[in-house]
């Protein structure tokens, strides 16, 4: 599922358990877009919004999951805006005849995303849980 589709389901869902699964899908989509490892994204959310995936009693409520989703959306928008700006700069440079140099930040963005997508398959919530805990 796309980032925006997962975001919409987090924001509109009424069932805590279903929204929890959609939040995992949202984090997976964010990780793929930014090239940031899934566990790092969730660790950051846990610190920012005071919840723990590892303790069921400390899982977030609906309001917390929605705040986390809003933060992810804002962060992703900022990252995509920066990337688009770098792409525009690169296109302008190419129009001027400067085809040799790719801006370092653009190379970093694209490289990080490309490496992540090549290395990490889409697995969804249950797949991430299995990866985190190993074979059952």
PDB file of N, CA and C in Angstrom, residues 9-53:
ATOM      1  N   UNK A   9      -5.689   5.568   6.155  1.00  0.00           N
ATOM      2  CA  UNK A   9      -6.284   4.520   7.001  1.00  0.00           C
ATOM      3  C   UNK A   9      -5.949   4.722   8.479  1.00  0.00           C
ATOM      4  N   UNK A  10      -4.748   5.216   8.764  1.00  0.00           N
ATOM      5  CA  UNK A  10      -4.414   5.521  10.163  1.00  0.00           C
ATOM      6  C   UNK A  10      -5.317   6.636  10.673  1.00  0.00           C
ATOM      7  N   UNK A  11      -5.506   7.653   9.865  1.00  0.00           N
ATOM      8  CA  UNK A  11      -6.277   8.815  10.303  1.00  0.00           C
ATOM      9  C   UNK A  11      -7.778   8.540  10.382  1.00  0.00           C
ATOM     10  N   UNK A  12      -8.275   7.623   9.576  1.00  0.00           N
ATOM     11  CA  UNK A  12      -9.720   7.369   9.538  1.00  0.00           C
ATOM     12  C   UNK A  12     -10.143   6.125  10.297  1.00  0.00           C
ATOM     13  N   UNK A  13      -9.211   5.261  10.635  1.00  0.00           N
ATOM     14  CA  UNK A  13      -9.554   3.995  11.275  1.00  0.00           C
ATOM     15  C   UNK A  13     -10.118   4.175  12.670  1.00  0.00           C
ATOM     16  N   UNK A  14     -11.015   3.259  13.032  1.00  0.00           N
ATOM     17  CA  UNK A  14     -11.637   3.310  14.357  1.00  0.00           C
ATOM     18  C   UNK A  14     -11.135   2.187  15.264  1.00  0.00           C
ATOM     19  N   UNK A  15     -10.584   1.146  14.684  1.00  0.00           N
ATOM     20  CA  UNK A  15     -10.098   0.002  15.436  1.00  0.00           C
ATOM     21  C   UNK A  15      -8.608   0.190  15.739  1.00  0.00           C
ATOM     22  N   UNK A  16      -8.273   0.190  17.007  1.00  0.00           N
ATOM     23  CA  UNK A  16      -6.878   0.384  17.413  1.00  0.00           C
ATOM     24  C   UNK A  16      -5.962  -0.659  16.780  1.00  0.00           C
ATOM     25  N   UNK A  17      -6.404  -1.917  16.763  1.00  0.00           N
ATOM     26  CA  UNK A  17      -5.539  -2.969  16.213  1.00  0.00           C
ATOM     27  C   UNK A  17      -5.325  -2.792  14.711  1.00  0.00           C
ATOM     28  N   UNK A  18      -6.367  -2.378  13.991  1.00  0.00           N
ATOM     29  CA  UNK A  18      -6.209  -2.164  12.553  1.00  0.00           C
ATOM     30  C   UNK A  18      -5.332  -0.936  12.275  1.00  0.00           C
ATOM     31  N   UNK A  19      -5.519   0.107  13.050  1.00  0.00           N
ATOM     32  CA  UNK A  19      -4.695   1.308  12.869  1.00  0.00           C
ATOM     33  C   UNK A  19      -3.238   0.994  13.196  1.00  0.00           C
ATOM     34  N   UNK A  20      -3.011   0.143  14.178  1.00  0.00           N
ATOM     35  CA  UNK A  20      -1.650  -0.272  14.546  1.00  0.00           C
ATOM     36  C   UNK A  20      -0.969  -0.944  13.346  1.00  0.00           C
ATOM     37  N   UNK A  21      -1.696  -1.810  12.666  1.00  0.00           N
ATOM     38  CA  UNK A  21      -1.149  -2.474  11.476  1.00  0.00           C
ATOM     39  C   UNK A  21      -0.898  -1.446  10.374  1.00  0.00           C
ATOM     40  N   UNK A  22      -1.822  -0.523  10.183  1.00  0.00           N
ATOM     41  CA  UNK A  22      -1.643   0.503   9.156  1.00  0.00           C
ATOM     42  C   UNK A  22      -0.472   1.434   9.493  1.00  0.00           C
ATOM     43  N   UNK A  23      -0.248   1.678  10.777  1.00  0.00           N
ATOM     44  CA  UNK A  23       0.913   2.482  11.157  1.00  0.00           C
ATOM     45  C   UNK A  23       2.202   1.768  10.754  1.00  0.00           C
ATOM     46  N   UNK A  24       2.244   0.456  10.931  1.00  0.00           N
ATOM     47  CA  UNK A  24       3.415  -0.308  10.495  1.00  0.00           C
ATOM     48  C   UNK A  24       3.605  -0.188   8.979  1.00  0.00           C
ATOM     49  N   UNK A  25       2.526  -0.249   8.244  1.00  0.00           N
ATOM     50  CA  UNK A  25       2.614  -0.098   6.784  1.00  0.00           C
ATOM     51  C   UNK A  25       3.085   1.312   6.421  1.00  0.00           C
ATOM     52  N   UNK A  26       2.616   2.285   7.181  1.00  0.00           N
ATOM     53  CA  UNK A  26       3.026   3.667   6.947  1.00  0.00           C
ATOM     54  C   UNK A  26       4.526   3.824   7.204  1.00  0.00           C
ATOM     55  N   UNK A  27       5.007   3.227   8.277  1.00  0.00           N
ATOM     56  CA  UNK A  27       6.438   3.281   8.592  1.00  0.00           C
ATOM     57  C   UNK A  27       7.233   2.578   7.496  1.00  0.00           C
ATOM     58  N   UNK A  28       6.734   1.458   7.010  1.00  0.00           N
ATOM     59  CA  UNK A  28       7.434   0.747   5.936  1.00  0.00           C
ATOM     60  C   UNK A  28       7.527   1.627   4.687  1.00  0.00           C
ATOM     61  N   UNK A  29       6.441   2.290   4.328  1.00  0.00           N
ATOM     62  CA  UNK A  29       6.453   3.171   3.156  1.00  0.00           C
ATOM     63  C   UNK A  29       7.396   4.352   3.379  1.00  0.00           C
ATOM     64  N   UNK A  30       7.398   4.911   4.576  1.00  0.00           N
ATOM     65  CA  UNK A  30       8.310   6.013   4.908  1.00  0.00           C
ATOM     66  C   UNK A  30       9.759   5.547   4.779  1.00  0.00           C
ATOM     67  N   UNK A  31      10.046   4.371   5.308  1.00  0.00           N
ATOM     68  CA  UNK A  31      11.405   3.833   5.261  1.00  0.00           C
ATOM     69  C   UNK A  31      11.863   3.644   3.813  1.00  0.00           C
ATOM     70  N   UNK A  32      10.982   3.138   2.975  1.00  0.00           N
ATOM     71  CA  UNK A  32      11.331   2.936   1.563  1.00  0.00           C
ATOM     72  C   UNK A  32      11.579   4.271   0.867  1.00  0.00           C
ATOM     73  N   UNK A  33      10.795   5.270   1.181  1.00  0.00           N
ATOM     74  CA  UNK A  33      10.942   6.575   0.545  1.00  0.00           C
ATOM     75  C   UNK A  33      12.222   7.272   0.979  1.00  0.00           C
ATOM     76  N   UNK A  34      12.544   7.179   2.242  1.00  0.00           N
ATOM     77  CA  UNK A  34      13.673   7.931   2.786  1.00  0.00           C
ATOM     78  C   UNK A  34      14.976   7.137   2.825  1.00  0.00           C
ATOM     79  N   UNK A  35      14.871   5.799   2.709  1.00  0.00           N
ATOM     80  CA  UNK A  35      16.069   4.971   2.812  1.00  0.00           C
ATOM     81  C   UNK A  35      16.520   4.772   4.243  1.00  0.00           C
ATOM     82  N   UNK A  36      15.649   5.100   5.194  1.00  0.00           N
ATOM     83  CA  UNK A  36      15.947   4.930   6.613  1.00  0.00           C
ATOM     84  C   UNK A  36      15.455   3.555   7.052  1.00  0.00           C
ATOM     85  N   UNK A  37      16.279   2.747   7.712  1.00  0.00           N
ATOM     86  CA  UNK A  37      15.824   1.421   8.119  1.00  0.00           C
ATOM     87  C   UNK A  37      14.558   1.470   8.986  1.00  0.00           C
ATOM     88  N   UNK A  38      13.659   0.541   8.714  1.00  0.00           N
ATOM     89  CA  UNK A  38      12.387   0.433   9.425  1.00  0.00           C
ATOM     90  C   UNK A  38      12.556   0.494  10.943  1.00  0.00           C
ATOM     91  N   UNK A  39      13.469  -0.301  11.526  1.00  0.00           N
ATOM     92  CA  UNK A  39      13.614  -0.256  12.991  1.00  0.00           C
ATOM     93  C   UNK A  39      14.022   1.128  13.505  1.00  0.00           C
ATOM     94  N   UNK A  40      14.854   1.840  12.733  1.00  0.00           N
ATOM     95  CA  UNK A  40      15.262   3.188  13.151  1.00  0.00           C
ATOM     96  C   UNK A  40      14.078   4.145  13.150  1.00  0.00           C
ATOM     97  N   UNK A  41      13.234   4.023  12.157  1.00  0.00           N
ATOM     98  CA  UNK A  41      12.053   4.891  12.094  1.00  0.00           C
ATOM     99  C   UNK A  41      11.158   4.620  13.301  1.00  0.00           C
ATOM    100  N   UNK A  42      10.909   3.345  13.584  1.00  0.00           N
ATOM    101  CA  UNK A  42      10.040   3.022  14.723  1.00  0.00           C
ATOM    102  C   UNK A  42      10.686   3.408  16.049  1.00  0.00           C
ATOM    103  N   UNK A  43      11.990   3.208  16.182  1.00  0.00           N
ATOM    104  CA  UNK A  43      12.676   3.622  17.416  1.00  0.00           C
ATOM    105  C   UNK A  43      12.496   5.121  17.646  1.00  0.00           C
ATOM    106  N   UNK A  44      12.625   5.893  16.565  1.00  0.00           N
ATOM    107  CA  UNK A  44      12.437   7.343  16.662  1.00  0.00           C
ATOM    108  C   UNK A  44      11.007   7.669  17.087  1.00  0.00           C
ATOM    109  N   UNK A  45      10.028   7.000  16.485  1.00  0.00           N
ATOM    110  CA  UNK A  45       8.631   7.244  16.873  1.00  0.00           C
ATOM    111  C   UNK A  45       8.384   6.875  18.331  1.00  0.00           C
ATOM    112  N   UNK A  46       8.958   5.770  18.771  1.00  0.00           N
ATOM    113  CA  UNK A  46       8.787   5.347  20.166  1.00  0.00           C
ATOM    114  C   UNK A  46       9.310   6.415  21.126  1.00  0.00           C
ATOM    115  N   UNK A  47      10.460   6.990  20.808  1.00  0.00           N
ATOM    116  CA  UNK A  47      11.021   8.040  21.665  1.00  0.00           C
ATOM    117  C   UNK A  47      10.168   9.309  21.607  1.00  0.00           C
ATOM    118  N   UNK A  48       9.782   9.713  20.419  1.00  0.00           N
ATOM    119  CA  UNK A  48       9.017  10.949  20.251  1.00  0.00           C
ATOM    120  C   UNK A  48       7.633  10.895  20.894  1.00  0.00           C
ATOM    121  N   UNK A  49       6.986   9.731  20.809  1.00  0.00           N
ATOM    122  CA  UNK A  49       5.587   9.640  21.223  1.00  0.00           C
ATOM    123  C   UNK A  49       5.362   8.708  22.410  1.00  0.00           C
ATOM    124  N   UNK A  50       6.452   8.306  23.060  1.00  0.00           N
ATOM    125  CA  UNK A  50       6.399   7.561  24.320  1.00  0.00           C
ATOM    126  C   UNK A  50       5.530   6.301  24.249  1.00  0.00           C
ATOM    127  N   UNK A  51       5.920   5.378  23.388  1.00  0.00           N
ATOM    128  CA  UNK A  51       5.289   4.059  23.362  1.00  0.00           C
ATOM    129  C   UNK A  51       6.368   3.032  23.046  1.00  0.00           C
ATOM    130  N   UNK A  52       6.036   1.762  23.199  1.00  0.00           N
ATOM    131  CA  UNK A  52       6.972   0.676  22.907  1.00  0.00           C
ATOM    132  C   UNK A  52       6.256  -0.426  22.148  1.00  0.00           C
ATOM    133  N   UNK A  53       6.849  -0.839  21.048  1.00  0.00           N
ATOM    134  CA  UNK A  53       6.282  -1.966  20.310  1.00  0.00           C
ATOM    135  C   UNK A  53       6.474  -3.261  21.065  1.00  0.00           C
TER     136      UNK A  53
END
